[in-house]
Amino acid sequence: MVQSKHTRTSLHRKTPLSPGGPTATRADRARSEPMAVEPLGGGRYDVVTHDDHVYTVTLPESRCTCPDSKYRGENCKHIRRVAIDVTERRVPAPGQEETPCADCGAATFTPEDDDTLAYCPRCTLRPGTYVRDRERGDVLVVRDTTSERADETAIPGADHTVASYPTNGEYAANDVVVDVLYPLGSDVDPADLDARRLRSYAFPRGRLERLD
Ligand SMILES: [Zn+2]
Ligand SMILES: [Zn+2]
């Protein structure tokens, strides 16, 4: 089954980022005024102000639909607020979109127009992590999480990709590929060590359960 990634438009609450004051500058107000930033894709963002005006900021061109920007050419507080939210990773940068982590659902930022399953930093399997193969129950150790997709990675010596391999039929074809090794037990003949160390296997990420 191909599980396609979807963009979740979360309902960002209008929040001030810092307290304001009567002498606040435009830069101060960008932080102190309650505003909600909604990413629209293509580097555009809607900014909802405290009195429910909606202005659209095009970040790469530093443009906003408010009068300050439109007629006076100012770098208005809406543009500044979007830039702050991007820098502090509350909204995706231009060219990225918000995608739920395929394992835990946490918001992650991924390139637009890429439907490969996404994993948050916590669910990305690092080298040395122990995992369980959901099909066979074996405990394996992660060699690396690749940037390859299961349906685009050929299995050497087999007429299959990782996605089309018979035992991987239950897992998403657009999943990422993880290289794993079988850990060496104490019963292994030292003469076999080098050969076995070199042998790694490619699995779709969804087939592996992280063991904490
Ligand atoms: Zn503006
Ligand atoms: Zn996650």
GROMACS .gro file of C-alpha atoms and ligand atoms in nm:
model
  214
    1MET     CA    1   0.000   0.000   0.000
    2VAL     CA    2   0.136   0.340  -0.092
    3GLN     CA    3   0.077   0.576   0.194
    4SER     CA    4   0.087   0.926   0.061
    5LYS     CA    5   0.210   1.211   0.266
    6HIS     CA    6  -0.033   1.494   0.322
    7THR     CA    7   0.004   1.847   0.439
    8ARG     CA    8  -0.164   1.921   0.764
    9THR     CA    9  -0.280   2.277   0.806
   10SER     CA   10  -0.265   2.314   1.178
   11LEU     CA   11  -0.465   2.588   1.342
   12HIS     CA   12  -0.193   2.811   1.474
   13ARG     CA   13  -0.313   3.021   1.765
   14LYS     CA   14  -0.258   3.394   1.765
   15THR     CA   15   0.013   3.449   2.020
   16PRO     CA   16   0.247   3.730   2.118
   17LEU     CA   17   0.612   3.621   2.128
   18SER     CA   18   0.711   3.884   2.385
   19PRO     CA   19   0.545   4.161   2.588
   20GLY     CA   20   0.504   4.491   2.406
   21GLY     CA   21   0.475   4.853   2.521
   22PRO     CA   22   0.357   5.198   2.403
   23THR     CA   23   0.700   5.289   2.259
   24ALA     CA   24   0.742   4.961   2.072
   25THR     CA   25   0.914   4.978   1.732
   26ARG     CA   26   0.792   4.784   1.430
   27ALA     CA   27   1.046   4.513   1.510
   28ASP     CA   28   0.916   4.498   1.869
   29ARG     CA   29   0.555   4.480   1.750
   30ALA     CA   30   0.641   4.190   1.519
   31ARG     CA   31   0.710   3.996   1.838
   32SER     CA   32   0.471   4.152   2.089
   33GLU     CA   33   0.146   4.157   1.888
   34PRO     CA   34  -0.069   3.843   1.881
   35MET     CA   35  -0.057   3.709   1.526
   36ALA     CA   36  -0.112   3.368   1.371
   37VAL     CA   37   0.101   3.256   1.076
   38GLU     CA   38  -0.046   3.000   0.833
   39PRO     CA   39   0.186   2.861   0.564
   40LEU     CA   40   0.024   2.851   0.218
   41GLY     CA   41   0.315   2.692   0.025
   42GLY     CA   42   0.534   2.848  -0.243
   43GLY     CA   43   0.693   3.085   0.010
   44ARG     CA   44   0.355   3.249   0.092
   45TYR     CA   45   0.200   3.282   0.437
   46ASP     CA   46  -0.126   3.423   0.571
   47VAL     CA   47  -0.083   3.637   0.879
   48VAL     CA   48  -0.397   3.678   1.092
   49THR     CA   49  -0.376   3.985   1.316
   50HIS     CA   50  -0.529   4.034   1.662
   51ASP     CA   51  -0.830   4.214   1.502
   52ASP     CA   52  -0.875   3.932   1.245
   53HIS     CA   53  -0.730   4.105   0.940
   54VAL     CA   54  -0.560   3.857   0.710
   55TYR     CA   55  -0.255   3.972   0.514
   56THR     CA   56  -0.056   3.755   0.276
   57VAL     CA   57   0.322   3.769   0.298
   58THR     CA   58   0.542   3.647   0.009
   59LEU     CA   59   0.862   3.589   0.201
   60PRO     CA   60   1.124   3.542  -0.076
   61GLU     CA   61   1.022   3.882  -0.221
   62SER     CA   62   0.960   4.049   0.119
   63ARG     CA   63   0.612   4.150   0.006
   64CYS     CA   64   0.292   4.185   0.211
   65THR     CA   65  -0.063   4.283   0.117
   66CYS     CA   66  -0.094   4.533   0.407
   67PRO     CA   67  -0.088   4.910   0.333
   68ASP     CA   68   0.249   4.957   0.507
   69SER     CA   69   0.419   4.722   0.265
   70LYS     CA   70   0.203   4.775  -0.042
   71TYR     CA   71   0.203   5.157  -0.056
   72ARG     CA   72   0.495   5.258   0.163
   73GLY     CA   73   0.729   4.973   0.071
   74GLU     CA   74   0.809   4.913   0.437
   75ASN     CA   75   0.939   4.590   0.581
   76CYS     CA   76   0.617   4.558   0.782
   77LYS     CA   77   0.562   4.373   1.109
   78HIS     CA   78   0.388   4.086   0.922
   79ILE     CA   79   0.694   4.013   0.709
   80ARG     CA   80   0.911   4.036   1.019
   81ARG     CA   81   0.682   3.801   1.213
   82VAL     CA   82   0.689   3.538   0.936
   83ALA     CA   83   1.070   3.562   0.921
   84ILE     CA   84   1.090   3.516   1.300
   85ASP     CA   85   0.856   3.213   1.292
   86VAL     CA   86   1.059   3.054   1.011
   87THR     CA   87   1.388   3.117   1.191
   88GLU     CA   88   1.251   2.971   1.514
   89ARG     CA   89   1.105   2.672   1.325
   90ARG     CA   90   0.740   2.725   1.410
   91VAL     CA   91   0.646   2.728   1.039
   92PRO     CA   92   0.818   2.575   0.735
   93ALA     CA   93   1.068   2.782   0.536
   94PRO     CA   94   0.991   2.867   0.170
   95GLY     CA   95   1.026   2.545  -0.034
   96GLN     CA   96   0.930   2.329   0.264
   97GLU     CA   97   0.599   2.205   0.399
   98GLU     CA   98   0.475   2.066   0.728
   99THR     CA   99   0.431   1.687   0.726
  100PRO     CA  100   0.339   1.455   1.014
  101CYS     CA  101   0.612   1.209   1.116
  102ALA     CA  102   0.512   0.868   0.973
  103ASP     CA  103   0.589   0.706   1.310
  104CYS     CA  104   0.473   0.943   1.589
  105GLY     CA  105   0.279   1.211   1.399
  106ALA     CA  106   0.491   1.503   1.521
  107ALA     CA  107   0.518   1.791   1.271
  108THR     CA  108   0.830   1.781   1.055
  109PHE     CA  109   0.940   2.012   0.774
  110THR     CA  110   1.013   1.846   0.440
  111PRO     CA  111   1.076   1.967   0.084
  112GLU     CA  112   0.759   2.057  -0.109
  113ASP     CA  113   0.661   1.815  -0.388
  114ASP     CA  114   0.837   1.518  -0.226
  115ASP     CA  115   0.597   1.245  -0.112
  116THR     CA  116   0.860   1.024   0.056
  117LEU     CA  117   0.748   0.939   0.410
  118ALA     CA  118   0.897   1.177   0.666
  119TYR     CA  119   1.031   1.101   1.014
  120CYS     CA  120   1.097   1.348   1.293
  121PRO     CA  121   1.451   1.362   1.438
  122ARG     CA  122   1.345   1.139   1.730
  123CYS     CA  123   1.205   0.867   1.500
  124THR     CA  124   1.492   0.876   1.247
  125LEU     CA  125   1.696   0.562   1.315
  126ARG     CA  126   2.058   0.649   1.394
  127PRO     CA  127   2.354   0.416   1.337
  128GLY     CA  128   2.387   0.173   1.628
  129THR     CA  129   2.017   0.177   1.725
  130TYR     CA  130   1.869  -0.163   1.804
  131VAL     CA  131   1.546  -0.243   1.620
  132ARG     CA  132   1.310  -0.539   1.585
  133ASP     CA  133   1.210  -0.674   1.244
  134ARG     CA  134   0.827  -0.673   1.260
  135GLU     CA  135   0.810  -0.966   1.014
  136ARG     CA  136   1.053  -1.215   1.168
  137GLY     CA  137   1.106  -1.079   1.518
  138ASP     CA  138   1.486  -1.062   1.475
  139VAL     CA  139   1.677  -0.797   1.667
  140LEU     CA  140   1.893  -0.597   1.427
  141VAL     CA  141   2.129  -0.304   1.454
  142VAL     CA  142   2.098   0.001   1.228
  143ARG     CA  143   2.394   0.074   1.005
  144ASP     CA  144   2.238   0.389   0.861
  145THR     CA  145   1.916   0.553   0.750
  146THR     CA  146   1.955   0.630   0.380
  147SER     CA  147   1.794   0.906   0.177
  148GLU     CA  148   1.666   0.645  -0.071
  149ARG     CA  149   1.303   0.537  -0.123
  150ALA     CA  150   1.196   0.173  -0.098
  151ASP     CA  151   1.047   0.173  -0.449
  152GLU     CA  152   1.364   0.319  -0.601
  153THR     CA  153   1.623   0.097  -0.430
  154ALA     CA  154   1.717  -0.228  -0.604
  155ILE     CA  155   1.809  -0.531  -0.393
  156PRO     CA  156   2.142  -0.663  -0.527
  157GLY     CA  157   2.109  -1.008  -0.679
  158ALA     CA  158   1.729  -1.007  -0.665
  159ASP     CA  159   1.487  -0.894  -0.931
  160HIS     CA  160   1.317  -0.662  -0.683
  161THR     CA  161   1.326  -0.323  -0.523
  162VAL     CA  162   1.304  -0.300  -0.145
  163ALA     CA  163   0.934  -0.211  -0.187
  164SER     CA  164   0.847  -0.498  -0.424
  165TYR     CA  165   1.036  -0.761  -0.224
  166PRO     CA  166   0.771  -1.019  -0.122
  167THR     CA  167   0.806  -0.982   0.257
  168ASN     CA  168   0.788  -0.602   0.231
  169GLY     CA  169   0.448  -0.592   0.061
  170GLU     CA  170   0.276  -0.458   0.375
  171TYR     CA  171   0.497  -0.150   0.398
  172ALA     CA  172   0.469   0.182   0.217
  173ALA     CA  173   0.642   0.194  -0.123
  174ASN     CA  174   0.736   0.558  -0.052
  175ASP     CA  175   0.905   0.469   0.277
  176VAL     CA  176   1.274   0.542   0.335
  177VAL     CA  177   1.532   0.260   0.325
  178VAL     CA  178   1.729   0.170   0.638
  179ASP     CA  179   2.044  -0.044   0.617
  180VAL     CA  180   2.063  -0.292   0.903
  181LEU     CA  181   2.310  -0.554   1.023
  182TYR     CA  182   2.257  -0.874   1.215
  183PRO     CA  183   2.439  -0.825   1.546
  184LEU     CA  184   2.718  -1.070   1.610
  185GLY     CA  185   2.652  -1.317   1.890
  186SER     CA  186   2.924  -1.473   2.105
  187ASP     CA  187   2.877  -1.799   1.915
  188VAL     CA  188   3.012  -1.656   1.590
  189ASP     CA  189   3.329  -1.812   1.455
  190PRO     CA  190   3.592  -1.531   1.441
  191ALA     CA  191   3.682  -1.654   1.093
  192ASP     CA  192   3.336  -1.542   0.976
  193LEU     CA  193   3.348  -1.203   1.142
  194ASP     CA  194   3.479  -0.992   0.856
  195ALA     CA  195   3.247  -1.145   0.601
  196ARG     CA  196   2.942  -1.102   0.823
  197ARG     CA  197   3.030  -0.750   0.920
  198LEU     CA  198   3.022  -0.646   0.557
  199ARG     CA  199   2.676  -0.788   0.500
  200SER     CA  200   2.396  -0.537   0.545
  201TYR     CA  201   2.032  -0.560   0.449
  202ALA     CA  202   1.796  -0.292   0.322
  203PHE     CA  203   1.458  -0.263   0.496
  204PRO     CA  204   1.172  -0.018   0.466
  205ARG     CA  205   1.174   0.199   0.781
  206GLY     CA  206   0.816   0.095   0.868
  207ARG     CA  207   0.923  -0.268   0.906
  208LEU     CA  208   1.157  -0.178   1.191
  209GLU     CA  209   1.041  -0.121   1.546
  210ARG     CA  210   1.276   0.089   1.757
  211LEU     CA  211   1.394  -0.077   2.078
  212ASP     CA  212   1.467   0.183   2.342
  213ZN      ZN  213   0.230   4.364   0.629
  214ZN      ZN  214   0.839   1.091   1.508
   0.00000   0.00000   0.00000
